[in-house]
Amino acid sequence: VGAREVTAAVARFYDELPFNFQDAERAAAGVRDRNQVAESYPDLDDRLASARTVLDVGCGAGWLSNTCAYHYGVEVRGIDLSRTAVERAREVSELLGVEDATEFRRADLFETALGGRHDVVVSLGVLHHTPDLPGALARLPGWVSERGCVYVGLYHAPSRRPFLACFERYRRLLREGRLTERDAEEAFARYRELDDRTDDSTLARSWFRDQVLHPHETQHTLREVAALLAGHGFAVVSTSINRFAPFERVEDLFELEEAQEEHAQRRLAEGSYLPGFFTVLAERV
Ligand SMILES: C[S@@+](CC[C@H](N)C(=O)[O-])C[C@H]1O[C@@H](n2cnc3c(N)ncnc32)[C@H](O)[C@@H]1O
């Protein structure tokens, strides 16, 4: 399957139902009532506190872009392949009253010519759904201001392996075009045993199909991403791999990340939801 076909399939997938999709009023309340960046990404929280502009690459239905505008008062541009997602992001920003600080556009990150540089260029859960992770990552440095940073969240190969293994039967049937409605319902029930964070059924479905029935995903490591970023003159300064703790050399974390497969396996066996995701914050050397 060629790159164009992958991108077209991913766009169709998200136009049908974007990730993190729920009723606009609920989505707005979710942003208003909780700052999920501060809760989950302390290093990003810290950068946003002193940022003026943010570019959200693959902004989806806009929870992050709108959080940046609402809680940090920054100017945000969000781009995404999916028209449905972009429209929802815009709608939520209007409900929050931050529409003047946000601009959402339907665009393919590989093709768009974005003028301007941004203090934070963030992309959560996006680049591993493109046909070319190194190529996608290579786009980001050109959009970052001199003292700005890149922040990416990706599937983590070691800690995602157990989760994928758990759903392999369904994923194989999907690849072979043989997944029945009944299989999908069975997979959804299994997923809900692990992830009962919400009682909103649309939101739960949008997470489930993203995690289990996606047409295209790849998985990565800190080792790989650190090397790719180094090639663009960027160094990793913080990562979720060691829970955002300070470190001297990024190489010292590579052993730790490999050991995370076993940890994920154990947690999954205990019934915890562990989809296998990591983040990296990098800045110019
Ligand atoms: C898992 S969702 C994450 C959305 C959002 N970042 C979030 O955290 O909710 C992945 C998003 O990446 C977008 N995407 C995938 N490939 C893209 C591309 N080539 N250009 C722009 N957006 C893309 C999809 O349309 C989708 O909305």
CSV table of C-alpha atoms and ligand atoms in Angstrom, one decimal:
chain,number,residue,atom,x,y,z
A,1,VAL,CA,0.0,0.0,0.0
A,2,GLY,CA,1.5,3.4,-1.0
A,3,ALA,CA,1.8,6.5,1.1
A,4,ARG,CA,-1.1,8.2,-0.6
A,5,GLU,CA,-3.4,5.3,0.0
A,6,VAL,CA,-2.4,5.2,3.7
A,7,THR,CA,-3.1,8.9,4.1
A,8,ALA,CA,-6.5,8.6,2.3
A,9,ALA,CA,-7.5,5.7,4.5
A,10,VAL,CA,-6.5,7.5,7.7
A,11,ALA,CA,-8.4,10.6,6.6
A,12,ARG,CA,-11.5,8.5,5.9
A,13,PHE,CA,-11.2,6.8,9.2
A,14,TYR,CA,-11.2,10.0,11.2
A,15,ASP,CA,-13.8,11.7,9.0
A,16,GLU,CA,-16.1,8.9,10.0
A,17,LEU,CA,-15.4,9.3,13.7
A,18,PRO,CA,-12.5,11.5,15.0
A,19,PHE,CA,-10.5,10.5,18.0
A,20,ASN,CA,-11.6,11.9,21.3
A,21,PHE,CA,-15.0,12.7,19.8
A,22,GLN,CA,-17.9,13.7,21.9
A,23,ASP,CA,-20.7,16.2,22.0
A,24,ALA,CA,-19.3,19.7,21.6
A,25,GLU,CA,-20.8,21.0,24.9
A,26,ARG,CA,-19.3,18.1,26.8
A,27,ALA,CA,-16.0,18.6,25.1
A,28,ALA,CA,-16.0,22.3,26.0
A,29,ALA,CA,-16.9,21.4,29.6
A,30,GLY,CA,-14.1,18.9,29.7
A,31,VAL,CA,-11.6,21.6,28.7
A,32,ARG,CA,-13.1,24.2,31.0
A,33,ASP,CA,-13.3,22.0,34.1
A,34,ARG,CA,-9.9,20.2,33.9
A,35,ASN,CA,-6.5,21.2,32.6
A,36,GLN,CA,-5.5,17.8,31.2
A,37,VAL,CA,-2.1,19.1,30.1
A,38,ALA,CA,-1.2,20.0,33.7
A,39,GLU,CA,-2.5,16.6,34.8
A,40,SER,CA,-0.7,14.4,32.3
A,41,TYR,CA,2.2,16.4,30.8
A,42,PRO,CA,4.0,18.5,33.4
A,43,ASP,CA,6.9,19.3,31.0
A,44,LEU,CA,4.5,20.7,28.4
A,45,ASP,CA,2.6,22.6,31.1
A,46,ASP,CA,5.9,24.2,32.0
A,47,ARG,CA,6.7,25.3,28.4
A,48,LEU,CA,3.2,26.5,27.8
A,49,ALA,CA,3.4,28.8,30.8
A,50,SER,CA,6.0,30.9,28.9
A,51,ALA,CA,4.9,30.4,25.3
A,52,ARG,CA,3.1,32.8,23.1
A,53,THR,CA,2.3,30.6,20.1
A,54,VAL,CA,1.5,27.0,19.6
A,55,LEU,CA,1.2,24.8,16.5
A,56,ASP,CA,-0.8,21.6,17.1
A,57,VAL,CA,0.0,19.2,14.3
A,58,GLY,CA,-2.9,16.7,13.9
A,59,CYS,CA,-5.1,18.6,16.4
A,60,GLY,CA,-8.0,16.2,16.0
A,61,ALA,CA,-11.2,17.4,17.7
A,62,GLY,CA,-9.1,20.0,19.5
A,63,TRP,CA,-8.9,19.2,23.2
A,64,LEU,CA,-5.2,20.2,23.3
A,65,SER,CA,-5.4,23.3,21.1
A,66,ASN,CA,-8.4,24.5,23.1
A,67,THR,CA,-6.7,23.7,26.4
A,68,CYS,CA,-3.7,25.8,25.3
A,69,ALA,CA,-5.9,28.7,24.4
A,70,TYR,CA,-8.2,28.5,27.4
A,71,HIS,CA,-5.8,27.7,30.2
A,72,TYR,CA,-2.6,29.3,29.0
A,73,GLY,CA,-3.8,32.2,26.9
A,74,VAL,CA,-1.6,31.4,24.0
A,75,GLU,CA,-2.4,31.7,20.3
A,76,VAL,CA,-2.9,28.4,18.7
A,77,ARG,CA,-3.0,27.0,15.2
A,78,GLY,CA,-4.3,23.5,14.7
A,79,ILE,CA,-4.1,21.5,11.5
A,80,ASP,CA,-5.6,18.1,10.9
A,81,LEU,CA,-6.4,15.8,7.9
A,82,SER,CA,-10.0,15.3,9.1
A,83,ARG,CA,-12.6,17.9,8.2
A,84,THR,CA,-15.0,16.4,10.8
A,85,ALA,CA,-12.3,16.8,13.5
A,86,VAL,CA,-11.4,20.4,12.5
A,87,GLU,CA,-15.0,21.5,12.5
A,88,ARG,CA,-15.5,20.1,16.0
A,89,ALA,CA,-12.3,21.7,17.3
A,90,ARG,CA,-13.6,25.1,16.0
A,91,GLU,CA,-17.1,24.6,17.5
A,92,VAL,CA,-15.5,23.8,20.9
A,93,SER,CA,-13.3,26.9,20.7
A,94,GLU,CA,-16.4,29.0,20.1
A,95,LEU,CA,-18.2,27.5,23.1
A,96,LEU,CA,-15.1,28.3,25.2
A,97,GLY,CA,-14.9,31.8,23.9
A,98,VAL,CA,-11.4,31.3,22.6
A,99,GLU,CA,-12.2,31.4,18.9
A,100,ASP,CA,-10.1,34.6,18.4
A,101,ALA,CA,-7.0,32.9,19.8
A,102,THR,CA,-7.4,29.7,17.7
A,103,GLU,CA,-7.2,28.9,14.0
A,104,PHE,CA,-8.1,25.4,12.8
A,105,ARG,CA,-7.4,24.3,9.3
A,106,ARG,CA,-7.8,21.0,7.4
A,107,ALA,CA,-4.4,20.1,6.1
A,108,ASP,CA,-2.0,17.3,5.5
A,109,LEU,CA,1.2,17.9,7.5
A,110,PHE,CA,3.3,16.6,4.6
A,111,GLU,CA,1.8,19.0,2.1
A,112,THR,CA,0.9,22.2,4.0
A,113,ALA,CA,3.2,25.3,3.7
A,114,LEU,CA,2.8,26.9,7.1
A,115,GLY,CA,4.3,30.3,7.4
A,116,GLY,CA,5.7,31.5,10.8
A,117,ARG,CA,7.5,29.9,13.7
A,118,HIS,CA,5.9,28.7,17.0
A,119,ASP,CA,7.2,28.5,20.5
A,120,VAL,CA,5.7,25.0,21.0
A,121,VAL,CA,5.1,22.6,18.1
A,122,VAL,CA,3.2,19.8,19.5
A,123,SER,CA,1.9,16.6,18.0
A,124,LEU,CA,0.2,14.0,20.2
A,125,GLY,CA,-0.7,10.6,18.8
A,126,VAL,CA,-0.4,11.6,15.1
A,127,LEU,CA,2.9,10.9,13.5
A,128,HIS,CA,2.6,7.1,14.1
A,129,HIS,CA,-0.5,7.2,11.9
A,130,THR,CA,1.4,8.6,8.9
A,131,PRO,CA,3.2,6.5,6.2
A,132,ASP,CA,6.6,8.0,7.1
A,133,LEU,CA,7.5,8.7,10.7
A,134,PRO,CA,11.0,10.1,9.9
A,135,GLY,CA,9.6,12.3,7.2
A,136,ALA,CA,6.8,13.5,9.4
A,137,LEU,CA,9.2,14.3,12.3
A,138,ALA,CA,11.4,16.2,9.9
A,139,ARG,CA,8.6,18.7,9.2
A,140,LEU,CA,8.4,19.9,12.7
A,141,PRO,CA,11.8,21.7,13.3
A,142,GLY,CA,11.1,24.2,10.5
A,143,TRP,CA,8.0,25.4,12.3
A,144,VAL,CA,9.7,26.0,15.7
A,145,SER,CA,10.9,29.4,16.8
A,146,GLU,CA,14.6,29.8,17.7
A,147,ARG,CA,14.2,29.0,21.4
A,148,GLY,CA,11.0,27.0,21.0
A,149,CYS,CA,10.5,23.3,21.5
A,150,VAL,CA,9.1,20.2,19.7
A,151,TYR,CA,6.8,18.0,21.7
A,152,VAL,CA,5.7,14.6,20.3
A,153,GLY,CA,3.6,11.8,21.7
A,154,LEU,CA,3.9,8.4,20.0
A,155,TYR,CA,3.1,4.7,20.4
A,156,HIS,CA,6.0,3.1,22.3
A,157,ALA,CA,7.1,-0.2,20.8
A,158,PRO,CA,8.1,-2.0,24.0
A,159,SER,CA,5.1,-1.0,26.1
A,160,ARG,CA,2.6,-1.3,23.3
A,161,ARG,CA,3.5,-4.9,22.4
A,162,PRO,CA,1.4,-6.5,25.2
A,163,PHE,CA,-1.7,-4.4,24.3
A,164,LEU,CA,-1.5,-5.3,20.6
A,165,ALA,CA,-1.0,-8.9,21.4
A,166,CYS,CA,-4.1,-8.9,23.5
A,167,PHE,CA,-6.1,-7.7,20.4
A,168,GLU,CA,-4.1,-9.5,17.7
A,169,ARG,CA,-6.9,-11.9,16.7
A,170,TYR,CA,-9.2,-8.9,15.8
A,171,ARG,CA,-6.5,-6.9,14.2
A,172,ARG,CA,-5.6,-9.8,12.0
A,173,LEU,CA,-9.2,-10.3,10.9
A,174,LEU,CA,-9.4,-6.6,10.2
A,175,ARG,CA,-6.2,-6.8,8.0
A,176,GLU,CA,-7.6,-9.7,6.2
A,177,GLY,CA,-10.9,-7.9,5.6
A,178,ARG,CA,-12.8,-10.7,7.6
A,179,LEU,CA,-13.7,-8.8,10.8
A,180,THR,CA,-17.5,-9.3,11.4
A,181,GLU,CA,-19.7,-6.9,13.4
A,182,ARG,CA,-19.8,-9.6,16.1
A,183,ASP,CA,-16.0,-9.8,16.3
A,184,ALA,CA,-15.8,-6.0,16.6
A,185,GLU,CA,-18.4,-6.0,19.4
A,186,GLU,CA,-16.5,-8.7,21.2
A,187,ALA,CA,-13.3,-6.7,20.9
A,188,PHE,CA,-15.1,-3.6,22.1
A,189,ALA,CA,-16.3,-5.5,25.2
A,190,ARG,CA,-12.8,-6.7,25.9
A,191,TYR,CA,-11.5,-3.1,25.5
A,192,ARG,CA,-14.1,-1.8,27.9
A,193,GLU,CA,-12.9,-4.3,30.5
A,194,LEU,CA,-9.6,-2.5,30.4
A,195,ASP,CA,-10.7,1.0,29.8
A,196,ASP,CA,-13.8,2.2,31.7
A,197,ARG,CA,-12.7,5.9,32.0
A,198,THR,CA,-16.0,7.2,30.5
A,199,ASP,CA,-19.7,6.4,30.3
A,200,ASP,CA,-20.0,8.4,27.0
A,201,SER,CA,-20.4,5.6,24.4
A,202,THR,CA,-19.4,7.7,21.4
A,203,LEU,CA,-16.2,8.8,23.2
A,204,ALA,CA,-15.5,5.2,24.2
A,205,ARG,CA,-15.9,4.0,20.6
A,206,SER,CA,-13.7,6.8,19.3
A,207,TRP,CA,-10.9,5.6,21.7
A,208,PHE,CA,-11.5,1.9,21.0
A,209,ARG,CA,-11.4,2.0,17.2
A,210,ASP,CA,-8.3,4.3,17.4
A,211,GLN,CA,-6.5,1.8,19.7
A,212,VAL,CA,-7.7,-1.5,18.3
A,213,LEU,CA,-9.1,-1.1,14.7
A,214,HIS,CA,-6.9,1.5,13.2
A,215,PRO,CA,-6.1,1.2,9.4
A,216,HIS,CA,-2.4,2.2,10.0
A,217,GLU,CA,-0.1,2.6,13.0
A,218,THR,CA,3.6,2.2,13.7
A,219,GLN,CA,5.4,2.0,17.1
A,220,HIS,CA,8.6,3.7,18.1
A,221,THR,CA,11.3,4.1,20.7
A,222,LEU,CA,13.0,7.0,22.5
A,223,ARG,CA,16.2,5.7,21.1
A,224,GLU,CA,14.9,6.0,17.5
A,225,VAL,CA,13.2,9.4,18.0
A,226,ALA,CA,16.3,10.9,19.8
A,227,ALA,CA,18.5,9.9,16.9
A,228,LEU,CA,16.1,11.3,14.3
A,229,LEU,CA,15.8,14.6,16.2
A,230,ALA,CA,19.5,14.8,16.7
A,231,GLY,CA,19.7,14.7,12.9
A,232,HIS,CA,17.7,18.0,12.8
A,233,GLY,CA,19.9,19.6,15.6
A,234,PHE,CA,17.4,18.9,18.4
A,235,ALA,CA,18.2,17.2,21.8
A,236,VAL,CA,15.7,15.5,24.0
A,237,VAL,CA,15.3,17.4,27.3
A,238,SER,CA,12.4,15.6,28.9
A,239,THR,CA,10.4,12.4,28.3
A,240,SER,CA,7.6,10.4,29.9
A,241,ILE,CA,9.9,7.3,29.7
A,242,ASN,CA,11.5,8.3,33.1
A,243,ARG,CA,8.3,10.2,34.2
A,244,PHE,CA,9.8,13.5,33.2
A,245,ALA,CA,12.7,13.3,35.7
A,246,PRO,CA,15.9,15.2,34.9
A,247,PHE,CA,18.7,13.1,33.2
A,248,GLU,CA,22.2,13.8,32.0
A,249,ARG,CA,22.4,11.7,28.9
A,250,VAL,CA,19.4,10.5,26.9
A,251,GLU,CA,21.3,7.2,26.2
A,252,ASP,CA,21.0,6.4,29.8
A,253,LEU,CA,17.3,5.9,29.4
A,254,PHE,CA,17.4,3.4,26.6
A,255,GLU,CA,17.7,0.4,28.9
A,256,LEU,CA,14.8,1.6,31.0
A,257,GLU,CA,12.6,1.9,28.0
A,258,GLU,CA,13.3,-1.7,26.9
A,259,ALA,CA,12.3,-2.9,30.4
A,260,GLN,CA,8.9,-1.3,30.0
A,261,GLU,CA,7.5,-4.2,28.0
A,262,GLU,CA,7.6,-6.5,31.0
A,263,HIS,CA,6.0,-3.8,33.2
A,264,ALA,CA,3.2,-3.3,30.6
A,265,GLN,CA,2.7,-7.0,30.4
A,266,ARG,CA,2.2,-7.2,34.1
A,267,ARG,CA,-0.1,-4.2,34.3
A,268,LEU,CA,-2.3,-5.5,31.5
A,269,ALA,CA,-2.5,-8.9,33.1
A,270,GLU,CA,-3.8,-7.1,36.2
A,271,GLY,CA,-6.5,-5.5,34.1
A,272,SER,CA,-5.0,-2.1,33.8
A,273,TYR,CA,-5.4,0.0,30.6
A,274,LEU,CA,-1.9,0.5,29.2
A,275,PRO,CA,-2.0,1.3,25.5
A,276,GLY,CA,1.7,2.1,25.3
A,277,PHE,CA,2.4,5.7,24.6
A,278,PHE,CA,5.4,8.0,25.3
A,279,THR,CA,6.3,11.7,24.9
A,280,VAL,CA,9.4,13.5,24.1
A,281,LEU,CA,10.2,17.2,24.5
A,282,ALA,CA,13.2,18.4,22.4
A,283,GLU,CA,14.9,21.7,21.8
A,284,ARG,CA,17.7,23.0,19.6
A,285,VAL,CA,21.2,22.0,20.7
B,1,LIG,C1,-5.2,9.7,17.4
B,1,LIG,S1,-5.7,11.2,16.7
B,1,LIG,C2,-5.0,12.4,17.8
B,1,LIG,C3,-5.7,13.8,17.7
B,1,LIG,C4,-5.2,14.8,18.7
B,1,LIG,N1,-3.8,15.1,18.6
B,1,LIG,C5,-5.6,14.3,20.1
B,1,LIG,O1,-4.7,14.2,21.0
B,1,LIG,O2,-6.8,14.1,20.4
B,1,LIG,C6,-4.6,11.3,15.2
B,1,LIG,C7,-4.9,12.6,14.4
B,1,LIG,O3,-3.9,12.7,13.4
B,1,LIG,C8,-4.5,13.2,12.2
B,1,LIG,N2,-3.5,13.0,11.1
B,1,LIG,C9,-3.1,11.8,10.7
B,1,LIG,N3,-2.2,12.0,9.6
B,1,LIG,C10,-2.2,13.3,9.4
B,1,LIG,C11,-1.5,14.1,8.4
B,1,LIG,N4,-0.8,13.6,7.5
B,1,LIG,N5,-1.7,15.5,8.5
B,1,LIG,C12,-2.4,16.0,9.5
B,1,LIG,N6,-3.1,15.3,10.4
B,1,LIG,C13,-3.0,14.0,10.4
B,1,LIG,C14,-5.8,12.5,12.1
B,1,LIG,O4,-6.7,13.1,11.2
B,1,LIG,C15,-6.2,12.4,13.6
B,1,LIG,O5,-7.1,13.5,13.9
